[in-house]
mmCIF file of N, CA and C in Angstrom:
data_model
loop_
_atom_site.group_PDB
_atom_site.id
_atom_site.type_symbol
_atom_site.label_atom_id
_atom_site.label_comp_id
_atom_site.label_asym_id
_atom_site.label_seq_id
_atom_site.Cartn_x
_atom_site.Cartn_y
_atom_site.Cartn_z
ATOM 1 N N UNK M 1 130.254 362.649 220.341
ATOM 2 C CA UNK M 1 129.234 362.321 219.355
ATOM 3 C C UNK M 1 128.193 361.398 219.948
ATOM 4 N N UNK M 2 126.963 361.635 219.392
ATOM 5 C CA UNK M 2 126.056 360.388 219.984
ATOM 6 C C UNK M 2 125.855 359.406 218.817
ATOM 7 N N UNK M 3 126.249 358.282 219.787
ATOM 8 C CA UNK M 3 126.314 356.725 218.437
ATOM 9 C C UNK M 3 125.208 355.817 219.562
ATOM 10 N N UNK M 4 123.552 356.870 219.857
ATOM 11 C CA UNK M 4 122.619 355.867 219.748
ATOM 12 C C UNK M 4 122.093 355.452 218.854
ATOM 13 N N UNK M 5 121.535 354.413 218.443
ATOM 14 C CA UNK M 5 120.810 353.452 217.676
ATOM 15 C C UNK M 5 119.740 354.542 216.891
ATOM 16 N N UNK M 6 119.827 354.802 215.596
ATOM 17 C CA UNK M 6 118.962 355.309 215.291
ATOM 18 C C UNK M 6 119.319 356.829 214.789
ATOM 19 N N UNK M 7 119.996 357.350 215.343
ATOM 20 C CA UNK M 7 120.667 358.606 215.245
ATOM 21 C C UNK M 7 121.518 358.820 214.202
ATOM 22 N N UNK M 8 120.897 360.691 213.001
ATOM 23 C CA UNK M 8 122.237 360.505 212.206
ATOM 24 C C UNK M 8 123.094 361.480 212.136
ATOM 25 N N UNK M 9 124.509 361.162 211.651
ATOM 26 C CA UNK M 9 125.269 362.396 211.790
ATOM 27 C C UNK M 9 125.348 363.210 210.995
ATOM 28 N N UNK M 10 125.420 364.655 211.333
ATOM 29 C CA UNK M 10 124.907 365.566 210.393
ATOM 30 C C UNK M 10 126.261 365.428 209.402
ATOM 31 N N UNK M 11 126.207 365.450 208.276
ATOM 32 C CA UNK M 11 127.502 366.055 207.143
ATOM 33 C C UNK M 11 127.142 367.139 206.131
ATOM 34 N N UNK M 12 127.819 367.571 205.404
ATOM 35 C CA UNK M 12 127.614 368.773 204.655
ATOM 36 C C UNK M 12 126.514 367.985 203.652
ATOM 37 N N UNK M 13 126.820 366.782 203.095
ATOM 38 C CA UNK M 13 125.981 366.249 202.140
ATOM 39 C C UNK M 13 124.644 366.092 201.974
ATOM 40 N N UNK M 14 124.037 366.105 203.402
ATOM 41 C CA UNK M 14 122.714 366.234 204.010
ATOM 42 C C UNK M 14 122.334 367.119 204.767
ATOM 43 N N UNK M 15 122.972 368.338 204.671
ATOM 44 C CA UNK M 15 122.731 369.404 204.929
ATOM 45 C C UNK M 15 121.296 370.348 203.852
ATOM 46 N N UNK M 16 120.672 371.054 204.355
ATOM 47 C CA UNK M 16 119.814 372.000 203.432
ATOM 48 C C UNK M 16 120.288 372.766 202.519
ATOM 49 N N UNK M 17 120.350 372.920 201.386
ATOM 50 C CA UNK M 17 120.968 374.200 201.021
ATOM 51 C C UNK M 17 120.093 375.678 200.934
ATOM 52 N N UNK M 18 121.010 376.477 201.181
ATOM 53 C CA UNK M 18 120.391 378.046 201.074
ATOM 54 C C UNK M 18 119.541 378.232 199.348
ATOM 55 N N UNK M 19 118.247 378.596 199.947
ATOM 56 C CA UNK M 19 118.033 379.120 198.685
ATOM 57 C C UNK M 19 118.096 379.928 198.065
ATOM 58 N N UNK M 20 119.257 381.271 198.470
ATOM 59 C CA UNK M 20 119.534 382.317 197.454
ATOM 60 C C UNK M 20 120.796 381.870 196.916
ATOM 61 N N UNK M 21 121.973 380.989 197.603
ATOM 62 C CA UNK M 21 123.179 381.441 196.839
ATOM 63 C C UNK M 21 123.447 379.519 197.128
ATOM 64 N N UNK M 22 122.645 378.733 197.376
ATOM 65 C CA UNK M 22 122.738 377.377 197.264
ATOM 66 C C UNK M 22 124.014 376.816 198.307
ATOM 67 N N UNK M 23 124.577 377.486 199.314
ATOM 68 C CA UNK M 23 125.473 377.201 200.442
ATOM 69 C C UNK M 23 124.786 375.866 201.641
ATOM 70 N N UNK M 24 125.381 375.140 201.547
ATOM 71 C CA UNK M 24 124.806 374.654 202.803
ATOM 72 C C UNK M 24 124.633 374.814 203.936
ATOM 73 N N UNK M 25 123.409 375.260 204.973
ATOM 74 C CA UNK M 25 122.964 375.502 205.682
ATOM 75 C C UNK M 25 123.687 375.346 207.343
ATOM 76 N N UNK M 26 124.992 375.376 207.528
ATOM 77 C CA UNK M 26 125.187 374.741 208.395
ATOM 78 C C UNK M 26 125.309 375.007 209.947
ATOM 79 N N UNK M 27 125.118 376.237 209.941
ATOM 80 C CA UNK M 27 124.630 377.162 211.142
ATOM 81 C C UNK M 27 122.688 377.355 211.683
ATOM 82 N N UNK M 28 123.033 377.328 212.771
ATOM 83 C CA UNK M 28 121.654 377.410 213.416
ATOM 84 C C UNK M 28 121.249 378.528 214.216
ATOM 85 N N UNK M 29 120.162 379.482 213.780
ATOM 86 C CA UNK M 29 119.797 380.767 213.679
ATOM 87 C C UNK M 29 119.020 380.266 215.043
ATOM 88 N N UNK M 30 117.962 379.391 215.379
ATOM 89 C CA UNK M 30 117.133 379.021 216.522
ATOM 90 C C UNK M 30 116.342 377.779 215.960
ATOM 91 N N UNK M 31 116.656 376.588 216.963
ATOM 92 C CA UNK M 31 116.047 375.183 216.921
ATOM 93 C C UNK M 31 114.700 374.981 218.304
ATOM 94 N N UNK M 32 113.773 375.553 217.585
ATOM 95 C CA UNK M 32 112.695 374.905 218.238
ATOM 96 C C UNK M 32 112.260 373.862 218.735
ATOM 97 N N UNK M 33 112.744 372.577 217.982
ATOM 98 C CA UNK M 33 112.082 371.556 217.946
ATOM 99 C C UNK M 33 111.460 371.113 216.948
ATOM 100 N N UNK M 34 110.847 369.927 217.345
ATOM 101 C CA UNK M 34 109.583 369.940 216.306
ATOM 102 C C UNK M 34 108.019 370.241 216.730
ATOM 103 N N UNK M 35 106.979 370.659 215.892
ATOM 104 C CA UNK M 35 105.951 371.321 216.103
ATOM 105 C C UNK M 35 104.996 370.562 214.740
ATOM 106 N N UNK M 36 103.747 370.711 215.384
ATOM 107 C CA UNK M 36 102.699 370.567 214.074
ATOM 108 C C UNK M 36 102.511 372.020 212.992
ATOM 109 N N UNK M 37 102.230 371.592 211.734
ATOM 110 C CA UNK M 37 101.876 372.788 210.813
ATOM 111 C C UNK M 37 100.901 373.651 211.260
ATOM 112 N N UNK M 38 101.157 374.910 211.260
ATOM 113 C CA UNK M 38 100.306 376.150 211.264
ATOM 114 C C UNK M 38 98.784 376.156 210.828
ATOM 115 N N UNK M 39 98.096 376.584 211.727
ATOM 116 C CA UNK M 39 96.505 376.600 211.092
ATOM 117 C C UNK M 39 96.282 375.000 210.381
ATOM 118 N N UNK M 40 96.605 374.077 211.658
ATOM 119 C CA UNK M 40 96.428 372.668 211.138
ATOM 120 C C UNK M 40 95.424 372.526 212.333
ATOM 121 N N UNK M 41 93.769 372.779 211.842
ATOM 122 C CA UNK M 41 92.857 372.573 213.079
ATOM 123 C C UNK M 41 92.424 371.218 212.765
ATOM 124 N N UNK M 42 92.460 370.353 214.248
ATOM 125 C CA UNK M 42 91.860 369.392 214.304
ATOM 126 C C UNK M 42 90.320 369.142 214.570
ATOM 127 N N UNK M 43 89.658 368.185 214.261
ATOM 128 C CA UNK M 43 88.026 367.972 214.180
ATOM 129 C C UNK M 43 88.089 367.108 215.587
ATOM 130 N N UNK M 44 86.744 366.948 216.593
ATOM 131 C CA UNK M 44 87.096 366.166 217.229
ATOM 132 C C UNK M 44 87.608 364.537 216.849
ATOM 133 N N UNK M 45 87.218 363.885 216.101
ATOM 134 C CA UNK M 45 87.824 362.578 216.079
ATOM 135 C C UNK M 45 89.273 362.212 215.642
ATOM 136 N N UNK M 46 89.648 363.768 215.846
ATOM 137 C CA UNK M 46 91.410 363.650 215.753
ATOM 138 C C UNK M 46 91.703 363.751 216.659
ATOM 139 N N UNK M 47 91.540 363.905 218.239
ATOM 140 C CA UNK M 47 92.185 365.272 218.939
ATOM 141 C C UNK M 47 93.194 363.896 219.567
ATOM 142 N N UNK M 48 92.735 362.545 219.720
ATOM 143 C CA UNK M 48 93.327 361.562 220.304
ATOM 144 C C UNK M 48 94.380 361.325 219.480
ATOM 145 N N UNK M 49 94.482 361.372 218.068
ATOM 146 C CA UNK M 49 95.232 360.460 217.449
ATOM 147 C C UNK M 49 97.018 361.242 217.690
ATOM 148 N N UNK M 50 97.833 360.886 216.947
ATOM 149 C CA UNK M 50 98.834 361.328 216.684
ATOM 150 C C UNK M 50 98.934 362.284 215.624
ATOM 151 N N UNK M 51 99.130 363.853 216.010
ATOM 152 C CA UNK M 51 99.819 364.453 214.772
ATOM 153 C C UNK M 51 101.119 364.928 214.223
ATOM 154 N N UNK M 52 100.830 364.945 212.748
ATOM 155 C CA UNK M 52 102.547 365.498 212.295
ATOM 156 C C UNK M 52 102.841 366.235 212.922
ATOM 157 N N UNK M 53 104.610 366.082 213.096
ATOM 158 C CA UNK M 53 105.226 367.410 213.225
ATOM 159 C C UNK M 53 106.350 367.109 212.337
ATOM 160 N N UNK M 54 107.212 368.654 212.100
ATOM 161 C CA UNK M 54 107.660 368.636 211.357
ATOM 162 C C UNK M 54 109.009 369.230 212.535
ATOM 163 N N UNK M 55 110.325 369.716 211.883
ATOM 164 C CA UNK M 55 111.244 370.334 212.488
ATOM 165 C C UNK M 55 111.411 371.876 212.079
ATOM 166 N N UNK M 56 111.245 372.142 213.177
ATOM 167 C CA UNK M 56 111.271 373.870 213.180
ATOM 168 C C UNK M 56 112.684 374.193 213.590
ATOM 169 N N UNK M 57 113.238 374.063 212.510
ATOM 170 C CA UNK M 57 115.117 374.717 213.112
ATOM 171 C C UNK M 57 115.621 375.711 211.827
ATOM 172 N N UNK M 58 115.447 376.943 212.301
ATOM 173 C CA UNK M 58 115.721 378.212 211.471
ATOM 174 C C UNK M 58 116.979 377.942 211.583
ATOM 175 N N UNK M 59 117.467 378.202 210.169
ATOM 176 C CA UNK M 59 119.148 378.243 209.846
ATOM 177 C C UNK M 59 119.483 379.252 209.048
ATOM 178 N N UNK M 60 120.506 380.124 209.529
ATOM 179 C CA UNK M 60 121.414 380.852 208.891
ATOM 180 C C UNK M 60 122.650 380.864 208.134
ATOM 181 N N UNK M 61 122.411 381.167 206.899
ATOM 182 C CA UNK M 61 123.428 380.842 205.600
ATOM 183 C C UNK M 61 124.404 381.636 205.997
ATOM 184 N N UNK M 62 125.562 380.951 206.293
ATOM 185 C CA UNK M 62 126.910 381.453 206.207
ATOM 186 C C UNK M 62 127.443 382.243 205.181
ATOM 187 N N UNK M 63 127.158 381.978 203.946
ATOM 188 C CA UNK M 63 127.615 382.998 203.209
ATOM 189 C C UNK M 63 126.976 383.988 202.995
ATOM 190 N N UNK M 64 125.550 384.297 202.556
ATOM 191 C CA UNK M 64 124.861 385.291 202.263
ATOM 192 C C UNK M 64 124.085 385.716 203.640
ATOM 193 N N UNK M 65 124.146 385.127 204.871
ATOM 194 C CA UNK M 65 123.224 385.749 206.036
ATOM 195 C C UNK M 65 122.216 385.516 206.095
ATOM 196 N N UNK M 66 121.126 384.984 204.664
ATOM 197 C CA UNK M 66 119.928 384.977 204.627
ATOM 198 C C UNK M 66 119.422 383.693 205.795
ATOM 199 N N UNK M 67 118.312 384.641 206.421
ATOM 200 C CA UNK M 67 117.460 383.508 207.488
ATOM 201 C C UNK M 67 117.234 382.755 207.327
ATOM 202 N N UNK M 68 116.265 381.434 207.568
ATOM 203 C CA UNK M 68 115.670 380.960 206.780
ATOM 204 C C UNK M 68 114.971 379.338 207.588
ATOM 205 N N UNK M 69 113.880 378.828 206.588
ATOM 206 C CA UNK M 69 113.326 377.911 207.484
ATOM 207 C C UNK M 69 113.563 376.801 206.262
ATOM 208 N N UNK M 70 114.064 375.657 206.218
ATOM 209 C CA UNK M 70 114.241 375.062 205.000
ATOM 210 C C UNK M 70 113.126 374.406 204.889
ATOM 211 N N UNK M 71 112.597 373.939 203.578
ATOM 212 C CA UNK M 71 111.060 372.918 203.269
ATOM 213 C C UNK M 71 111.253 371.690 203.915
ATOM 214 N N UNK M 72 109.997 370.984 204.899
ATOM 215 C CA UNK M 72 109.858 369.649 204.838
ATOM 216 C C UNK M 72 108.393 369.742 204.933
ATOM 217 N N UNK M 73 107.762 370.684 204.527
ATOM 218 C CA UNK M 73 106.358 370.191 204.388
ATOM 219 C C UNK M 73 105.733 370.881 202.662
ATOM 220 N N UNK M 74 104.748 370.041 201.770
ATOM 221 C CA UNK M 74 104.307 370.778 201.066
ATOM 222 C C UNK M 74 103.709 371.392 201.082
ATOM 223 N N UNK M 75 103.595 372.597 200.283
ATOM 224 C CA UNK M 75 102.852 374.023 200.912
ATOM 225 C C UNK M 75 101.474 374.136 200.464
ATOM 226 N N UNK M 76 101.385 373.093 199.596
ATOM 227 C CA UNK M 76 99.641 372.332 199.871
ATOM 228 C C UNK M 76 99.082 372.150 200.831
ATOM 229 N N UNK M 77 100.060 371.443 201.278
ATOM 230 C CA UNK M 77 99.234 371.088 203.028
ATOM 231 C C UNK M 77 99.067 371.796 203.613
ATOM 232 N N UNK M 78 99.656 372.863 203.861
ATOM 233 C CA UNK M 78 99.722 374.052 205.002
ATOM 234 C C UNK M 78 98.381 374.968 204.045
ATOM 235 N N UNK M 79 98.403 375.353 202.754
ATOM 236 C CA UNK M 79 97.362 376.104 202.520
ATOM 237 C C UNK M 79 96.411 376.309 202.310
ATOM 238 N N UNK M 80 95.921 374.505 202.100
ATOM 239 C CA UNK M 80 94.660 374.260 201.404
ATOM 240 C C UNK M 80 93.619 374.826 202.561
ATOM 241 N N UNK M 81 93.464 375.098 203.427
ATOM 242 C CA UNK M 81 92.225 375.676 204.001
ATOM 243 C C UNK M 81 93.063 377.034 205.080
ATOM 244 N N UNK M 82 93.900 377.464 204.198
ATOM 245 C CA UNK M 82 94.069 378.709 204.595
ATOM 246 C C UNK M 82 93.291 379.866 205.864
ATOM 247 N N UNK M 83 93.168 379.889 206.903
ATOM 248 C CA UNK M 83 92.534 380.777 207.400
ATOM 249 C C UNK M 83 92.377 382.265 207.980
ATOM 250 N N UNK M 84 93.894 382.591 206.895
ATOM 251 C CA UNK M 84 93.990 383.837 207.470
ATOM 252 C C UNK M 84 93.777 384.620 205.998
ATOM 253 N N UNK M 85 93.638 385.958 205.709
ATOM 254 C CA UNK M 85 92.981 387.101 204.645
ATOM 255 C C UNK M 85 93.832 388.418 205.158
ATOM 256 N N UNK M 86 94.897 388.968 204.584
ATOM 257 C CA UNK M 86 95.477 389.773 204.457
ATOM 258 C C UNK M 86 94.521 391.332 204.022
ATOM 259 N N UNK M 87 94.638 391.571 205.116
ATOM 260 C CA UNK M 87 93.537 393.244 204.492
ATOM 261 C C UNK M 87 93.478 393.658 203.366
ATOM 262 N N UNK M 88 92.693 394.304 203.300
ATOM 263 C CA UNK M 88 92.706 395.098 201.760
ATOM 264 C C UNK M 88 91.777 396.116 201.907
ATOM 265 N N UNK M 89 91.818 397.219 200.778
ATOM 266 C CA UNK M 89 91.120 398.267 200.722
ATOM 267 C C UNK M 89 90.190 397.961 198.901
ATOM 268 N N UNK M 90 88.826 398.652 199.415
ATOM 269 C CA UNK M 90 88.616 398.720 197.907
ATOM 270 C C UNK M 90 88.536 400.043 197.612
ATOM 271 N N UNK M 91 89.206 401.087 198.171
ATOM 272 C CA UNK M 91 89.137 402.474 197.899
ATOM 273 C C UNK M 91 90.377 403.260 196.745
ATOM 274 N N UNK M 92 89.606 403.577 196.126
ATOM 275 C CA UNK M 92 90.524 403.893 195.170
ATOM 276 C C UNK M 92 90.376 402.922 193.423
ATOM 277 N N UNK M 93 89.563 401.723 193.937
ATOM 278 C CA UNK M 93 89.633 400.992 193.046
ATOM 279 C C UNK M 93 87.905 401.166 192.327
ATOM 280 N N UNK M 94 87.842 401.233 191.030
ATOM 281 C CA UNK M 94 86.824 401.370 190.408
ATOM 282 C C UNK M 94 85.235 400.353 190.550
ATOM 283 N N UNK M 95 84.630 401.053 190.704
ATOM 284 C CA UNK M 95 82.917 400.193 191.328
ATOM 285 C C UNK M 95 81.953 400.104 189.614
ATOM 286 N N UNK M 96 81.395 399.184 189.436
ATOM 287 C CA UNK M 96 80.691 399.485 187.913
ATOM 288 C C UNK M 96 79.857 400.955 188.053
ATOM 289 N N UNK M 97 79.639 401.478 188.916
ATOM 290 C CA UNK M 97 78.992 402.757 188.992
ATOM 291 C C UNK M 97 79.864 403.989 189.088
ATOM 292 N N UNK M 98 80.804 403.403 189.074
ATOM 293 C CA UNK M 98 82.093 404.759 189.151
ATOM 294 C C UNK M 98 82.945 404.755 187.549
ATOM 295 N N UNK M 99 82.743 403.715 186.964
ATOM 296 C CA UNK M 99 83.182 403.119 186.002
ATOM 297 C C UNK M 99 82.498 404.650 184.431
ATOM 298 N N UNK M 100 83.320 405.168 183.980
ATOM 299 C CA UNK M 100 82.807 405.942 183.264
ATOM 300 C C UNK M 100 82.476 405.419 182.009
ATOM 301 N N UNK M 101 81.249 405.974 181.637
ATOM 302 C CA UNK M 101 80.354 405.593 179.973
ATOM 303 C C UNK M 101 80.423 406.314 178.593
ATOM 304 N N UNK M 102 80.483 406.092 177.628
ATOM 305 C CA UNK M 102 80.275 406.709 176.603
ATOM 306 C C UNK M 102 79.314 406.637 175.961
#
């Protein structure tokens, strides 16, 4: 065990729980590390400072299998300036000129 200063030991009690079947998390699918949030662009008068990171350690629920990345960030933060747009079509979908009159 490591008993440096500062360090804590994992127990079931502080474990994540799964969010489909509420199991605690106690297997590790792949531990990255920690990393800053996604599409978190900095301006120059940040680039010096210190940024968040958070822990990127995908865990796999023992009972149900489900993958999973547990929350430590709010998903405010990550979306408020969103920069990605999922395709779309407007074909098929009605135009006011396609739109029929009576």
């Amino acid at each position: 065990m490591d008993d440096r200063e500062g360090s804590e030991r994992v127990t079931v009690e502080n474990l994540p729980l799964c969010r489909l079947c509420q199991t605690p998390l106690s297997e590790t699918f792949v531990d990255l590390g920690m990393s800053p949030p996604c599409e978190n662009f900095l301006v120059a008068d940040e680039l010096d400072a210190m940024e968040r990171t958070y822990p990127l350690h995908v865990r796999l629920c023992p009972s149900c299998l489900l993958v999973q990345l547990p929350d430590y960030i709010d998903p405010d933060e990550i979306f408020s300036e969103y920069a990605y747009f999922s395709s779309f079509s407007t074909a098929g979908s009605p135009t006011p000129s396609a739109t029929p009159t009576r």
